[in-house]
Amino acid sequence: MEKTCFVVMGFGKKTDFETGRTLDLDMSYQNMIKPAVEEAGLKCIRADEIVHSGQIDVPMYEQLLKADVVVADLSTSNKNAFYELGVRHALRPYTTVVICEDGMKSLPFDANHIAVRKYHHLGEDIGSSEARRFSRLLSQAIKEISSKNPPDNDSPVYTFINNLKAPEIAAIIMDAVTEGKAAGLPGEKSTLENESETHSALMKEVDKAQKSGDWLTAKVLLTTIRSRQKMSGDEFEDPDTMQRLALATYKAKIPGEKEALTEATTMLTPLEPAISNDPETLGLWGAIHKRLWEIDKNRDDLDKAIRAYERGFYIRNDYYNGINFAYLLNVRSANNEDPAESIADYVRAEQVRREVVKICNEWLTKHPPPPGAEEKGDPAQKYWETWYWVQATLAEAYTGTKEIEKAATTLDSAFSRANAEWMKASTLSQINKLKTLLENSPLKYIRDQKEFAKN
């Protein structure tokens, strides 16, 4: 039978709360881990690809027990990954490879004596040279531990507890076959494999629909995925599925924009956005209520949007949440009846923008154009899209701090890399709204009084 490698890790964009960095872990999987596993000659299965009938625990524990190799990526200190690594170490003495992103400041005490192979993540993606380097290293490690007979112990459980015997894998599988519970026979595809391939295929179609802006198709596909998860008996909603479904719902604007936004809030409610520390949930909650405010001018929507962006900003320390937080503070400042509250929001908005300027300039310094960035293709396009939004955010921040020349220069630079007119239109729309808000500064009265006193 084909040897398998089970990959334990987070998926999608996850925030490392220790550093505030957000990493796209799908890029780690697609660009490094999966190619390395397949190059080593093993079938690669990631934990989130297991779509199942019955409780998720069953196939997950089966993989942790039976997989010939387990690769555990602990990046962003993912709780599930740590737990599943512990289960693997308890079940199998060997053939477990532990990896993580090199930005992790420290590992928990119980795990800091385990051999951990590290890679460098850029946040949105993996550099091509780093992907090649680490993929080779990981593939070689998998080949080495798979070829040793007997393999070396890499589980601290079996290292420190003498004479502990691991479960007899062959006996367990034979018992399962005898009882008719085997996932499948050699030469046949198991139900688990079929379900995993279906789930992966659906998610790929979702990605394609989102890239092409076909939000209605993305919504239909994600609704199907959610229904399959519910039929499998999951008690809790999958956050990644719900976040993507909420995004597709409000972007599709079906049957109308307000109705779609309201439906999206209902979808996110099980994730408890009011108290959540998940930046993706907070960013979506903020964006939805920002749009609802623009439609109805309901103060409650404005306050919810501000709280979401504020919370997201302090968790991630990022330019996206920061610039939206600052802008909405100015909006609320203009709509406050209490002059003191108006002044407080206005001043706070300027302080936040100064922090955003630092964040953007730091990103630009740390992320110069990579080799081949001028060439056409997905990696180059992804870099320049991120670069555009950093520059556009910087231009808006300079506008808010009254550094007009810097704002104009930065905006021209951003527009030179815009690959779609809607990007320019979106940026200009918010900057022009901000200029109007700044003209009606609540500080104007105070400054006029000071000028009057001087004269």
Coordinates of C-alpha atoms in Angstrom, one line a residue:
M1 CA 0.0 0.0 0.0
E2 CA 1.1 3.6 -0.7
K3 CA 2.8 5.2 2.3
T4 CA 1.1 8.2 3.7
C5 CA 2.1 11.4 5.4
F6 CA -0.4 13.2 7.6
V7 CA 0.2 17.0 7.9
V8 CA -0.9 18.6 11.2
M9 CA -1.1 22.4 10.9
G10 CA -3.4 25.4 10.9
F11 CA -4.9 26.4 7.5
G12 CA -5.7 29.7 5.8
K13 CA -4.5 33.0 7.4
K14 CA -3.7 32.7 11.0
T15 CA -2.3 35.2 13.5
D16 CA 0.6 34.5 15.8
F17 CA -0.7 36.4 18.9
E18 CA 2.8 36.4 20.4
T19 CA 4.2 38.6 17.5
G20 CA 1.0 40.0 15.9
R21 CA 2.1 38.6 12.5
T22 CA -0.5 37.0 10.2
L23 CA 0.8 34.1 8.1
D24 CA -1.0 32.4 5.2
L25 CA -0.4 28.8 6.2
D26 CA -1.9 27.5 3.0
M27 CA 1.2 28.9 1.2
S28 CA 3.5 26.9 3.6
Y29 CA 1.5 23.8 2.7
Q30 CA 1.2 24.3 -1.0
N31 CA 4.7 25.6 -1.7
M32 CA 6.8 23.6 0.6
I33 CA 5.2 20.8 2.7
K34 CA 3.1 19.0 0.1
P35 CA 5.8 19.1 -2.7
A36 CA 8.4 17.8 -0.2
V37 CA 6.1 14.9 0.9
E38 CA 5.3 13.9 -2.6
E39 CA 8.9 14.2 -3.7
A40 CA 9.7 11.8 -0.9
G41 CA 7.2 9.3 -2.4
L42 CA 4.4 9.6 0.1
K43 CA 0.7 10.5 -0.3
C44 CA 0.1 13.8 1.5
I45 CA -3.1 14.4 3.6
R46 CA -3.7 17.6 5.5
A47 CA -5.9 17.6 8.6
D48 CA -8.4 20.1 7.2
E49 CA -8.9 17.9 4.0
I50 CA -10.5 15.2 6.1
V51 CA -14.2 15.5 5.3
H52 CA -16.0 12.6 7.0
S53 CA -19.2 10.9 8.0
G54 CA -19.3 10.9 11.8
Q55 CA -17.1 12.7 14.3
I56 CA -13.9 14.4 13.1
D57 CA -12.1 12.7 16.0
V58 CA -12.3 9.2 14.3
P59 CA -10.4 9.8 11.0
M60 CA -8.1 12.3 12.7
Y61 CA -7.0 9.9 15.4
E62 CA -6.7 7.1 12.8
Q63 CA -4.3 9.2 10.7
L64 CA -2.2 10.1 13.8
L65 CA -1.9 6.4 14.6
K66 CA -1.6 4.9 11.1
A67 CA 0.2 7.5 9.0
D68 CA 3.8 6.3 8.1
V69 CA 5.0 9.9 8.7
V70 CA 3.4 12.9 10.4
V71 CA 4.7 16.4 9.7
A72 CA 3.5 18.9 12.4
D73 CA 3.8 22.6 11.7
L74 CA 3.5 24.5 15.0
S75 CA 3.6 28.0 13.4
T76 CA 1.3 30.6 15.0
S77 CA 1.2 28.3 18.1
N78 CA -1.8 26.6 16.7
K79 CA -3.6 24.8 19.6
N80 CA -4.9 22.0 17.5
A81 CA -1.5 21.3 16.0
F82 CA 0.1 21.1 19.5
Y83 CA -2.6 18.8 20.7
E84 CA -2.4 16.5 17.7
L85 CA 1.4 16.4 18.0
G86 CA 1.0 15.2 21.6
V87 CA -1.3 12.5 20.5
R88 CA 1.1 11.4 17.8
H89 CA 4.0 11.3 20.3
A90 CA 1.9 9.1 22.6
L91 CA 0.9 6.7 19.8
R92 CA 4.1 6.4 17.8
P93 CA 7.7 6.4 18.9
Y94 CA 9.1 7.6 15.6
T95 CA 8.6 9.1 12.1
T96 CA 7.3 12.5 13.3
V97 CA 8.8 15.6 11.8
V98 CA 8.2 18.9 13.7
I99 CA 8.6 22.3 11.8
C100 CA 7.7 25.9 12.4
E101 CA 8.1 29.4 11.0
D102 CA 11.3 31.1 12.3
G103 CA 9.3 34.1 13.6
M104 CA 8.1 32.1 16.6
K105 CA 9.8 33.6 19.6
S106 CA 9.6 30.5 21.8
L107 CA 8.1 27.1 22.1
P108 CA 6.3 26.0 25.2
F109 CA 8.5 24.4 27.9
D110 CA 7.3 20.8 27.2
A111 CA 8.2 21.2 23.5
N112 CA 11.4 23.2 23.5
H113 CA 13.6 20.2 23.7
I114 CA 12.2 18.6 20.5
A115 CA 14.1 18.9 17.2
V116 CA 12.3 21.6 15.2
R117 CA 13.2 22.5 11.6
K118 CA 12.5 26.1 10.8
Y119 CA 11.5 28.0 7.7
H120 CA 11.0 31.7 6.9
H121 CA 7.5 33.0 6.0
L122 CA 6.9 36.4 4.4
G123 CA 3.3 36.6 5.7
E124 CA 1.3 36.5 2.5
D125 CA 3.5 34.0 0.8
I126 CA 6.8 32.1 0.9
G127 CA 9.8 33.4 -1.1
S128 CA 10.6 31.1 -4.0
S129 CA 14.2 30.4 -3.0
E130 CA 13.1 29.7 0.6
A131 CA 10.4 27.4 -0.6
R132 CA 12.9 25.4 -2.7
R133 CA 15.5 25.3 0.2
F134 CA 13.1 24.1 2.9
S135 CA 11.2 21.7 0.6
R136 CA 14.5 20.0 -0.2
L137 CA 15.4 19.9 3.5
L138 CA 12.0 18.5 4.6
S139 CA 11.9 15.9 1.8
Q140 CA 15.4 14.7 2.8
A141 CA 14.3 14.4 6.4
I142 CA 11.2 12.4 5.5
K143 CA 13.3 10.0 3.3
E144 CA 15.8 9.5 6.1
I145 CA 13.4 8.7 8.9
S146 CA 11.3 6.5 6.5
S147 CA 14.3 4.4 5.4
K148 CA 15.8 3.6 8.8
N149 CA 15.1 0.1 10.1
P150 CA 14.4 0.3 13.0
P151 CA 13.7 4.0 13.0
D152 CA 15.1 6.3 15.7
N153 CA 12.8 7.4 18.5
D154 CA 11.7 11.0 18.1
S155 CA 8.8 10.9 20.6
P156 CA 9.8 12.2 24.1
V157 CA 7.2 9.9 25.6
Y158 CA 9.0 6.8 24.3
T159 CA 12.4 8.3 24.9
F160 CA 11.9 9.1 28.6
I161 CA 9.5 6.2 29.6
N162 CA 11.5 3.0 29.4
N163 CA 9.9 -0.2 28.1
L164 CA 6.8 1.5 26.9
K165 CA 5.2 -0.4 23.9
A166 CA 3.6 1.3 21.0
P167 CA 0.2 0.0 19.7
E168 CA 0.6 -2.7 17.2
I169 CA -0.4 -1.0 13.9
A170 CA -0.7 -4.2 11.8
A171 CA -2.9 -5.9 14.4
I172 CA -5.2 -2.9 14.6
I173 CA -5.7 -2.7 10.9
M174 CA -6.3 -6.4 10.6
D175 CA -9.0 -6.2 13.3
A176 CA -10.6 -3.3 11.5
V177 CA -10.7 -5.4 8.3
T178 CA -12.2 -8.3 10.1
E179 CA -14.9 -6.2 11.6
G180 CA -15.7 -4.5 8.3
K181 CA -14.5 -1.1 9.5
A182 CA -11.5 -0.7 7.3
A183 CA -11.3 2.5 5.3
G184 CA -10.6 0.5 2.1
L185 CA -8.6 -2.4 0.6
P186 CA -5.5 -2.2 -1.5
G187 CA -6.3 -1.0 -5.0
E188 CA -9.6 0.6 -3.9
K189 CA -10.2 4.2 -2.8
S190 CA -11.5 4.5 0.8
T191 CA -14.5 6.6 1.7
L192 CA -12.1 8.9 3.6
E193 CA -10.0 9.4 0.4
N194 CA -13.0 10.0 -1.7
E195 CA -14.4 12.6 0.7
S196 CA -11.1 14.3 1.1
E197 CA -10.7 14.6 -2.7
T198 CA -14.2 16.0 -3.0
H199 CA -13.6 18.6 -0.3
S200 CA -10.3 19.6 -1.9
A201 CA -11.9 19.9 -5.3
L202 CA -14.7 22.1 -4.0
M203 CA -12.3 24.4 -2.2
K204 CA -10.2 24.8 -5.4
E205 CA -13.3 25.8 -7.3
V206 CA -14.1 28.3 -4.5
D207 CA -10.6 29.8 -4.9
K208 CA -11.1 30.1 -8.7
A209 CA -14.4 31.8 -8.3
Q210 CA -13.1 34.3 -5.8
K211 CA -10.1 35.2 -8.0
S212 CA -12.4 35.8 -10.9
G213 CA -14.8 37.9 -8.8
D214 CA -17.7 35.4 -9.2
W215 CA -18.9 35.7 -5.7
L216 CA -22.3 34.1 -6.3
T217 CA -20.6 30.8 -7.4
A218 CA -18.2 31.0 -4.5
K219 CA -21.2 31.4 -2.1
V220 CA -23.0 28.4 -3.6
L221 CA -19.9 26.2 -3.3
L222 CA -19.2 27.3 0.2
T223 CA -22.8 26.6 1.2
T224 CA -22.4 23.1 -0.2
I225 CA -19.2 22.6 1.8
R226 CA -20.9 23.9 5.0
S227 CA -23.9 21.5 4.4
R228 CA -21.5 18.6 4.1
Q229 CA -19.8 19.5 7.3
K230 CA -23.1 19.7 9.1
M231 CA -24.2 16.3 7.7
S232 CA -21.0 14.8 9.1
G233 CA -22.2 15.6 12.6
D234 CA -19.9 18.5 13.5
E235 CA -21.2 20.3 16.6
F236 CA -19.3 23.5 15.9
E237 CA -19.0 25.7 12.8
D238 CA -15.7 25.6 10.9
P239 CA -14.3 29.2 11.3
D240 CA -12.5 29.3 7.9
T241 CA -15.6 28.1 6.0
M242 CA -17.9 30.6 7.8
Q243 CA -15.5 33.5 7.2
R244 CA -15.2 32.7 3.5
L245 CA -19.0 32.2 3.2
A246 CA -19.7 35.5 4.9
L247 CA -17.3 37.3 2.6
A248 CA -18.8 35.7 -0.5
T249 CA -22.3 36.5 0.7
Y250 CA -21.9 40.2 1.2
K251 CA -19.7 40.6 -1.9
A252 CA -22.4 38.8 -4.1
K253 CA -25.0 41.4 -3.0
I254 CA -27.9 39.0 -3.7
P255 CA -30.8 39.8 -3.5
G256 CA -29.6 43.3 -2.6
E257 CA -26.6 44.8 -0.8
K258 CA -28.3 45.5 2.5
E259 CA -29.9 42.0 2.6
A260 CA -26.6 40.4 1.8
L261 CA -24.8 42.3 4.5
T262 CA -27.4 41.4 7.0
E263 CA -27.2 37.7 6.0
A264 CA -23.4 37.9 6.4
T265 CA -23.7 39.2 10.0
T266 CA -25.9 36.2 10.8
M267 CA -23.3 33.8 9.4
L268 CA -20.5 35.3 11.5
T269 CA -22.6 35.5 14.7
P270 CA -21.6 31.9 15.8
L271 CA -18.0 33.0 15.8
E272 CA -18.8 35.6 18.5
P273 CA -17.2 38.6 16.7
A274 CA -18.0 40.9 19.7
I275 CA -15.4 39.0 21.8
S276 CA -13.4 37.2 19.2
N277 CA -9.6 37.5 18.9
D278 CA -9.6 36.1 15.4
P279 CA -8.4 39.0 13.1
E280 CA -10.2 37.5 10.1
T281 CA -13.5 37.4 11.9
L282 CA -12.9 41.0 13.2
G283 CA -11.9 42.3 9.8
L284 CA -15.1 40.9 8.2
W285 CA -17.3 42.1 11.0
G286 CA -15.8 45.6 10.7
A287 CA -16.2 45.7 6.9
I288 CA -19.8 44.5 7.0
H289 CA -20.9 47.1 9.6
K290 CA -18.9 49.8 7.9
R291 CA -21.0 49.2 4.8
L292 CA -24.2 49.0 6.8
W293 CA -23.4 52.4 8.4
E294 CA -22.9 53.9 4.9
I295 CA -26.4 52.6 3.9
D296 CA -28.5 53.4 6.9
K297 CA -26.4 55.7 9.0
N298 CA -27.2 53.6 12.1
R299 CA -24.9 54.6 14.9
D300 CA -24.8 51.1 16.3
D301 CA -23.3 49.8 13.1
L302 CA -20.7 52.5 13.2
D303 CA -19.7 51.7 16.8
K304 CA -19.5 47.9 16.0
A305 CA -17.3 48.6 13.0
I306 CA -15.0 50.8 15.0
R307 CA -14.7 48.2 17.9
A308 CA -13.9 45.4 15.4
Y309 CA -11.2 47.4 13.5
E310 CA -9.7 48.6 16.8
R311 CA -9.6 45.1 18.3
G312 CA -8.1 43.7 15.0
F313 CA -5.5 46.5 14.9
Y314 CA -4.2 45.9 18.4
I315 CA -4.1 42.2 17.9
R316 CA -2.3 42.3 14.5
N317 CA -0.7 45.7 14.5
D318 CA -1.4 45.9 10.8
Y319 CA -2.1 48.6 8.3
Y320 CA -5.5 47.3 7.0
N321 CA -7.3 47.4 10.4
G322 CA -5.4 50.5 11.4
I323 CA -6.3 52.7 8.5
N324 CA -10.0 51.7 8.6
F325 CA -10.0 52.2 12.4
A326 CA -8.6 55.7 11.9
Y327 CA -11.0 56.6 9.1
L328 CA -14.1 55.5 11.1
L329 CA -12.9 57.5 14.1
N330 CA -13.1 60.6 11.9
V331 CA -16.5 59.5 10.7
R332 CA -17.8 59.2 14.2
S333 CA -16.1 62.5 15.2
A334 CA -18.1 64.2 12.5
N335 CA -21.3 62.7 13.8
N336 CA -20.8 63.1 17.5
E337 CA -23.1 65.6 19.3
D338 CA -20.7 66.0 22.2
P339 CA -17.8 68.3 21.2
A340 CA -15.5 66.6 23.7
E341 CA -16.1 63.1 22.2
S342 CA -15.6 64.6 18.7
I343 CA -12.2 66.0 19.7
A344 CA -11.2 62.7 21.3
D345 CA -12.0 60.6 18.2
Y346 CA -10.4 63.1 15.9
V347 CA -7.1 63.2 17.9
R348 CA -7.1 59.4 18.3
A349 CA -7.5 59.0 14.5
E350 CA -4.4 61.1 13.9
Q351 CA -2.4 59.1 16.5
V352 CA -3.4 55.8 14.9
R353 CA -2.4 57.0 11.4
R354 CA 1.1 57.9 12.7
E355 CA 1.3 54.3 13.8
V356 CA 0.1 53.1 10.4
V357 CA 2.8 55.2 8.7
K358 CA 5.4 53.3 10.7
I359 CA 3.9 49.9 9.9
C360 CA 3.7 50.6 6.2
N361 CA 7.3 52.0 5.9
E362 CA 8.5 49.0 7.9
W363 CA 6.8 46.6 5.5
L364 CA 8.3 48.3 2.5
T365 CA 11.8 48.2 4.1
K366 CA 11.5 44.5 5.0
H367 CA 9.9 43.5 1.7
P368 CA 11.8 44.8 -1.3
P369 CA 10.8 43.5 -4.7
P370 CA 11.9 39.8 -4.9
P371 CA 14.0 38.5 -7.8
G372 CA 11.8 38.1 -10.8
A373 CA 9.2 40.5 -9.5
E374 CA 9.1 42.3 -12.8
E375 CA 8.1 39.1 -14.6
K376 CA 4.5 38.2 -15.2
G377 CA 3.0 35.4 -13.2
D378 CA 1.1 34.7 -9.9
P379 CA 4.0 35.2 -7.4
A380 CA 4.9 38.6 -8.9
Q381 CA 1.3 39.7 -9.2
K382 CA 0.7 38.7 -5.6
Y383 CA 3.7 40.8 -4.4
W384 CA 2.7 43.9 -6.3
E385 CA -1.0 43.7 -5.2
T386 CA 0.2 43.7 -1.6
W387 CA 2.7 46.4 -2.4
Y388 CA -0.1 48.5 -3.9
W389 CA -2.3 48.3 -0.8
V390 CA 0.6 49.2 1.5
Q391 CA 1.4 52.3 -0.7
A392 CA -2.3 53.2 -1.0
T393 CA -2.7 52.9 2.8
L394 CA 0.4 55.0 3.3
A395 CA -1.0 57.7 1.0
E396 CA -4.3 57.8 3.0
A397 CA -2.3 58.0 6.3
Y398 CA -0.2 60.9 5.0
T399 CA -3.4 62.6 3.9
G400 CA -4.8 62.2 7.5
T401 CA -1.6 63.6 9.1
K402 CA -1.7 66.6 6.7
E403 CA 1.6 65.6 4.9
I404 CA 0.1 66.6 1.5
E405 CA 3.2 66.3 -0.7
K406 CA 4.1 62.9 0.7
A407 CA 0.5 61.8 0.2
A408 CA 0.5 62.9 -3.5
T409 CA 3.9 61.3 -4.3
T410 CA 2.9 58.0 -2.5
L411 CA -0.4 57.9 -4.3
D412 CA 1.2 58.3 -7.7
S413 CA 3.6 55.6 -6.8
A414 CA 0.8 53.2 -5.8
F415 CA -1.2 54.0 -9.0
S416 CA 1.8 53.0 -11.1
R417 CA 1.3 49.4 -9.9
A418 CA -2.5 49.2 -9.8
N419 CA -3.6 46.3 -12.1
A420 CA -7.3 47.2 -12.1
E421 CA -9.2 50.5 -12.2
W422 CA -11.4 49.5 -9.3
M423 CA -8.3 49.6 -7.0
K424 CA -7.7 53.2 -7.9
A425 CA -11.4 54.1 -7.5
S426 CA -11.6 52.4 -4.1
T427 CA -8.5 54.2 -2.8
L428 CA -9.5 57.7 -4.2
S429 CA -13.1 57.3 -2.8
Q430 CA -11.9 56.9 0.8
I431 CA -9.2 59.5 0.5
N432 CA -11.7 62.1 -0.9
K433 CA -14.2 61.2 1.9
L434 CA -11.4 61.7 4.4
K435 CA -10.5 65.1 3.0
T436 CA -14.1 66.3 3.5
L437 CA -14.1 65.0 7.1
L438 CA -10.7 66.7 7.9
E439 CA -12.1 70.1 6.6
N440 CA -14.7 70.0 9.3
S441 CA -12.2 69.4 12.1
P442 CA -13.6 69.8 15.7
L443 CA -10.1 71.3 16.5
K444 CA -10.8 74.2 14.3
Y445 CA -12.8 76.0 16.9
I446 CA -10.0 75.6 19.5
R447 CA -7.3 76.8 17.1
D448 CA -9.4 79.8 16.1
Q449 CA -9.8 80.7 19.8
K450 CA -6.0 80.5 20.2
E451 CA -5.5 82.7 17.2
F452 CA -8.1 85.2 18.6
A453 CA -6.3 85.2 22.0
K454 CA -3.0 85.9 20.4
N455 CA -4.3 88.9 18.5

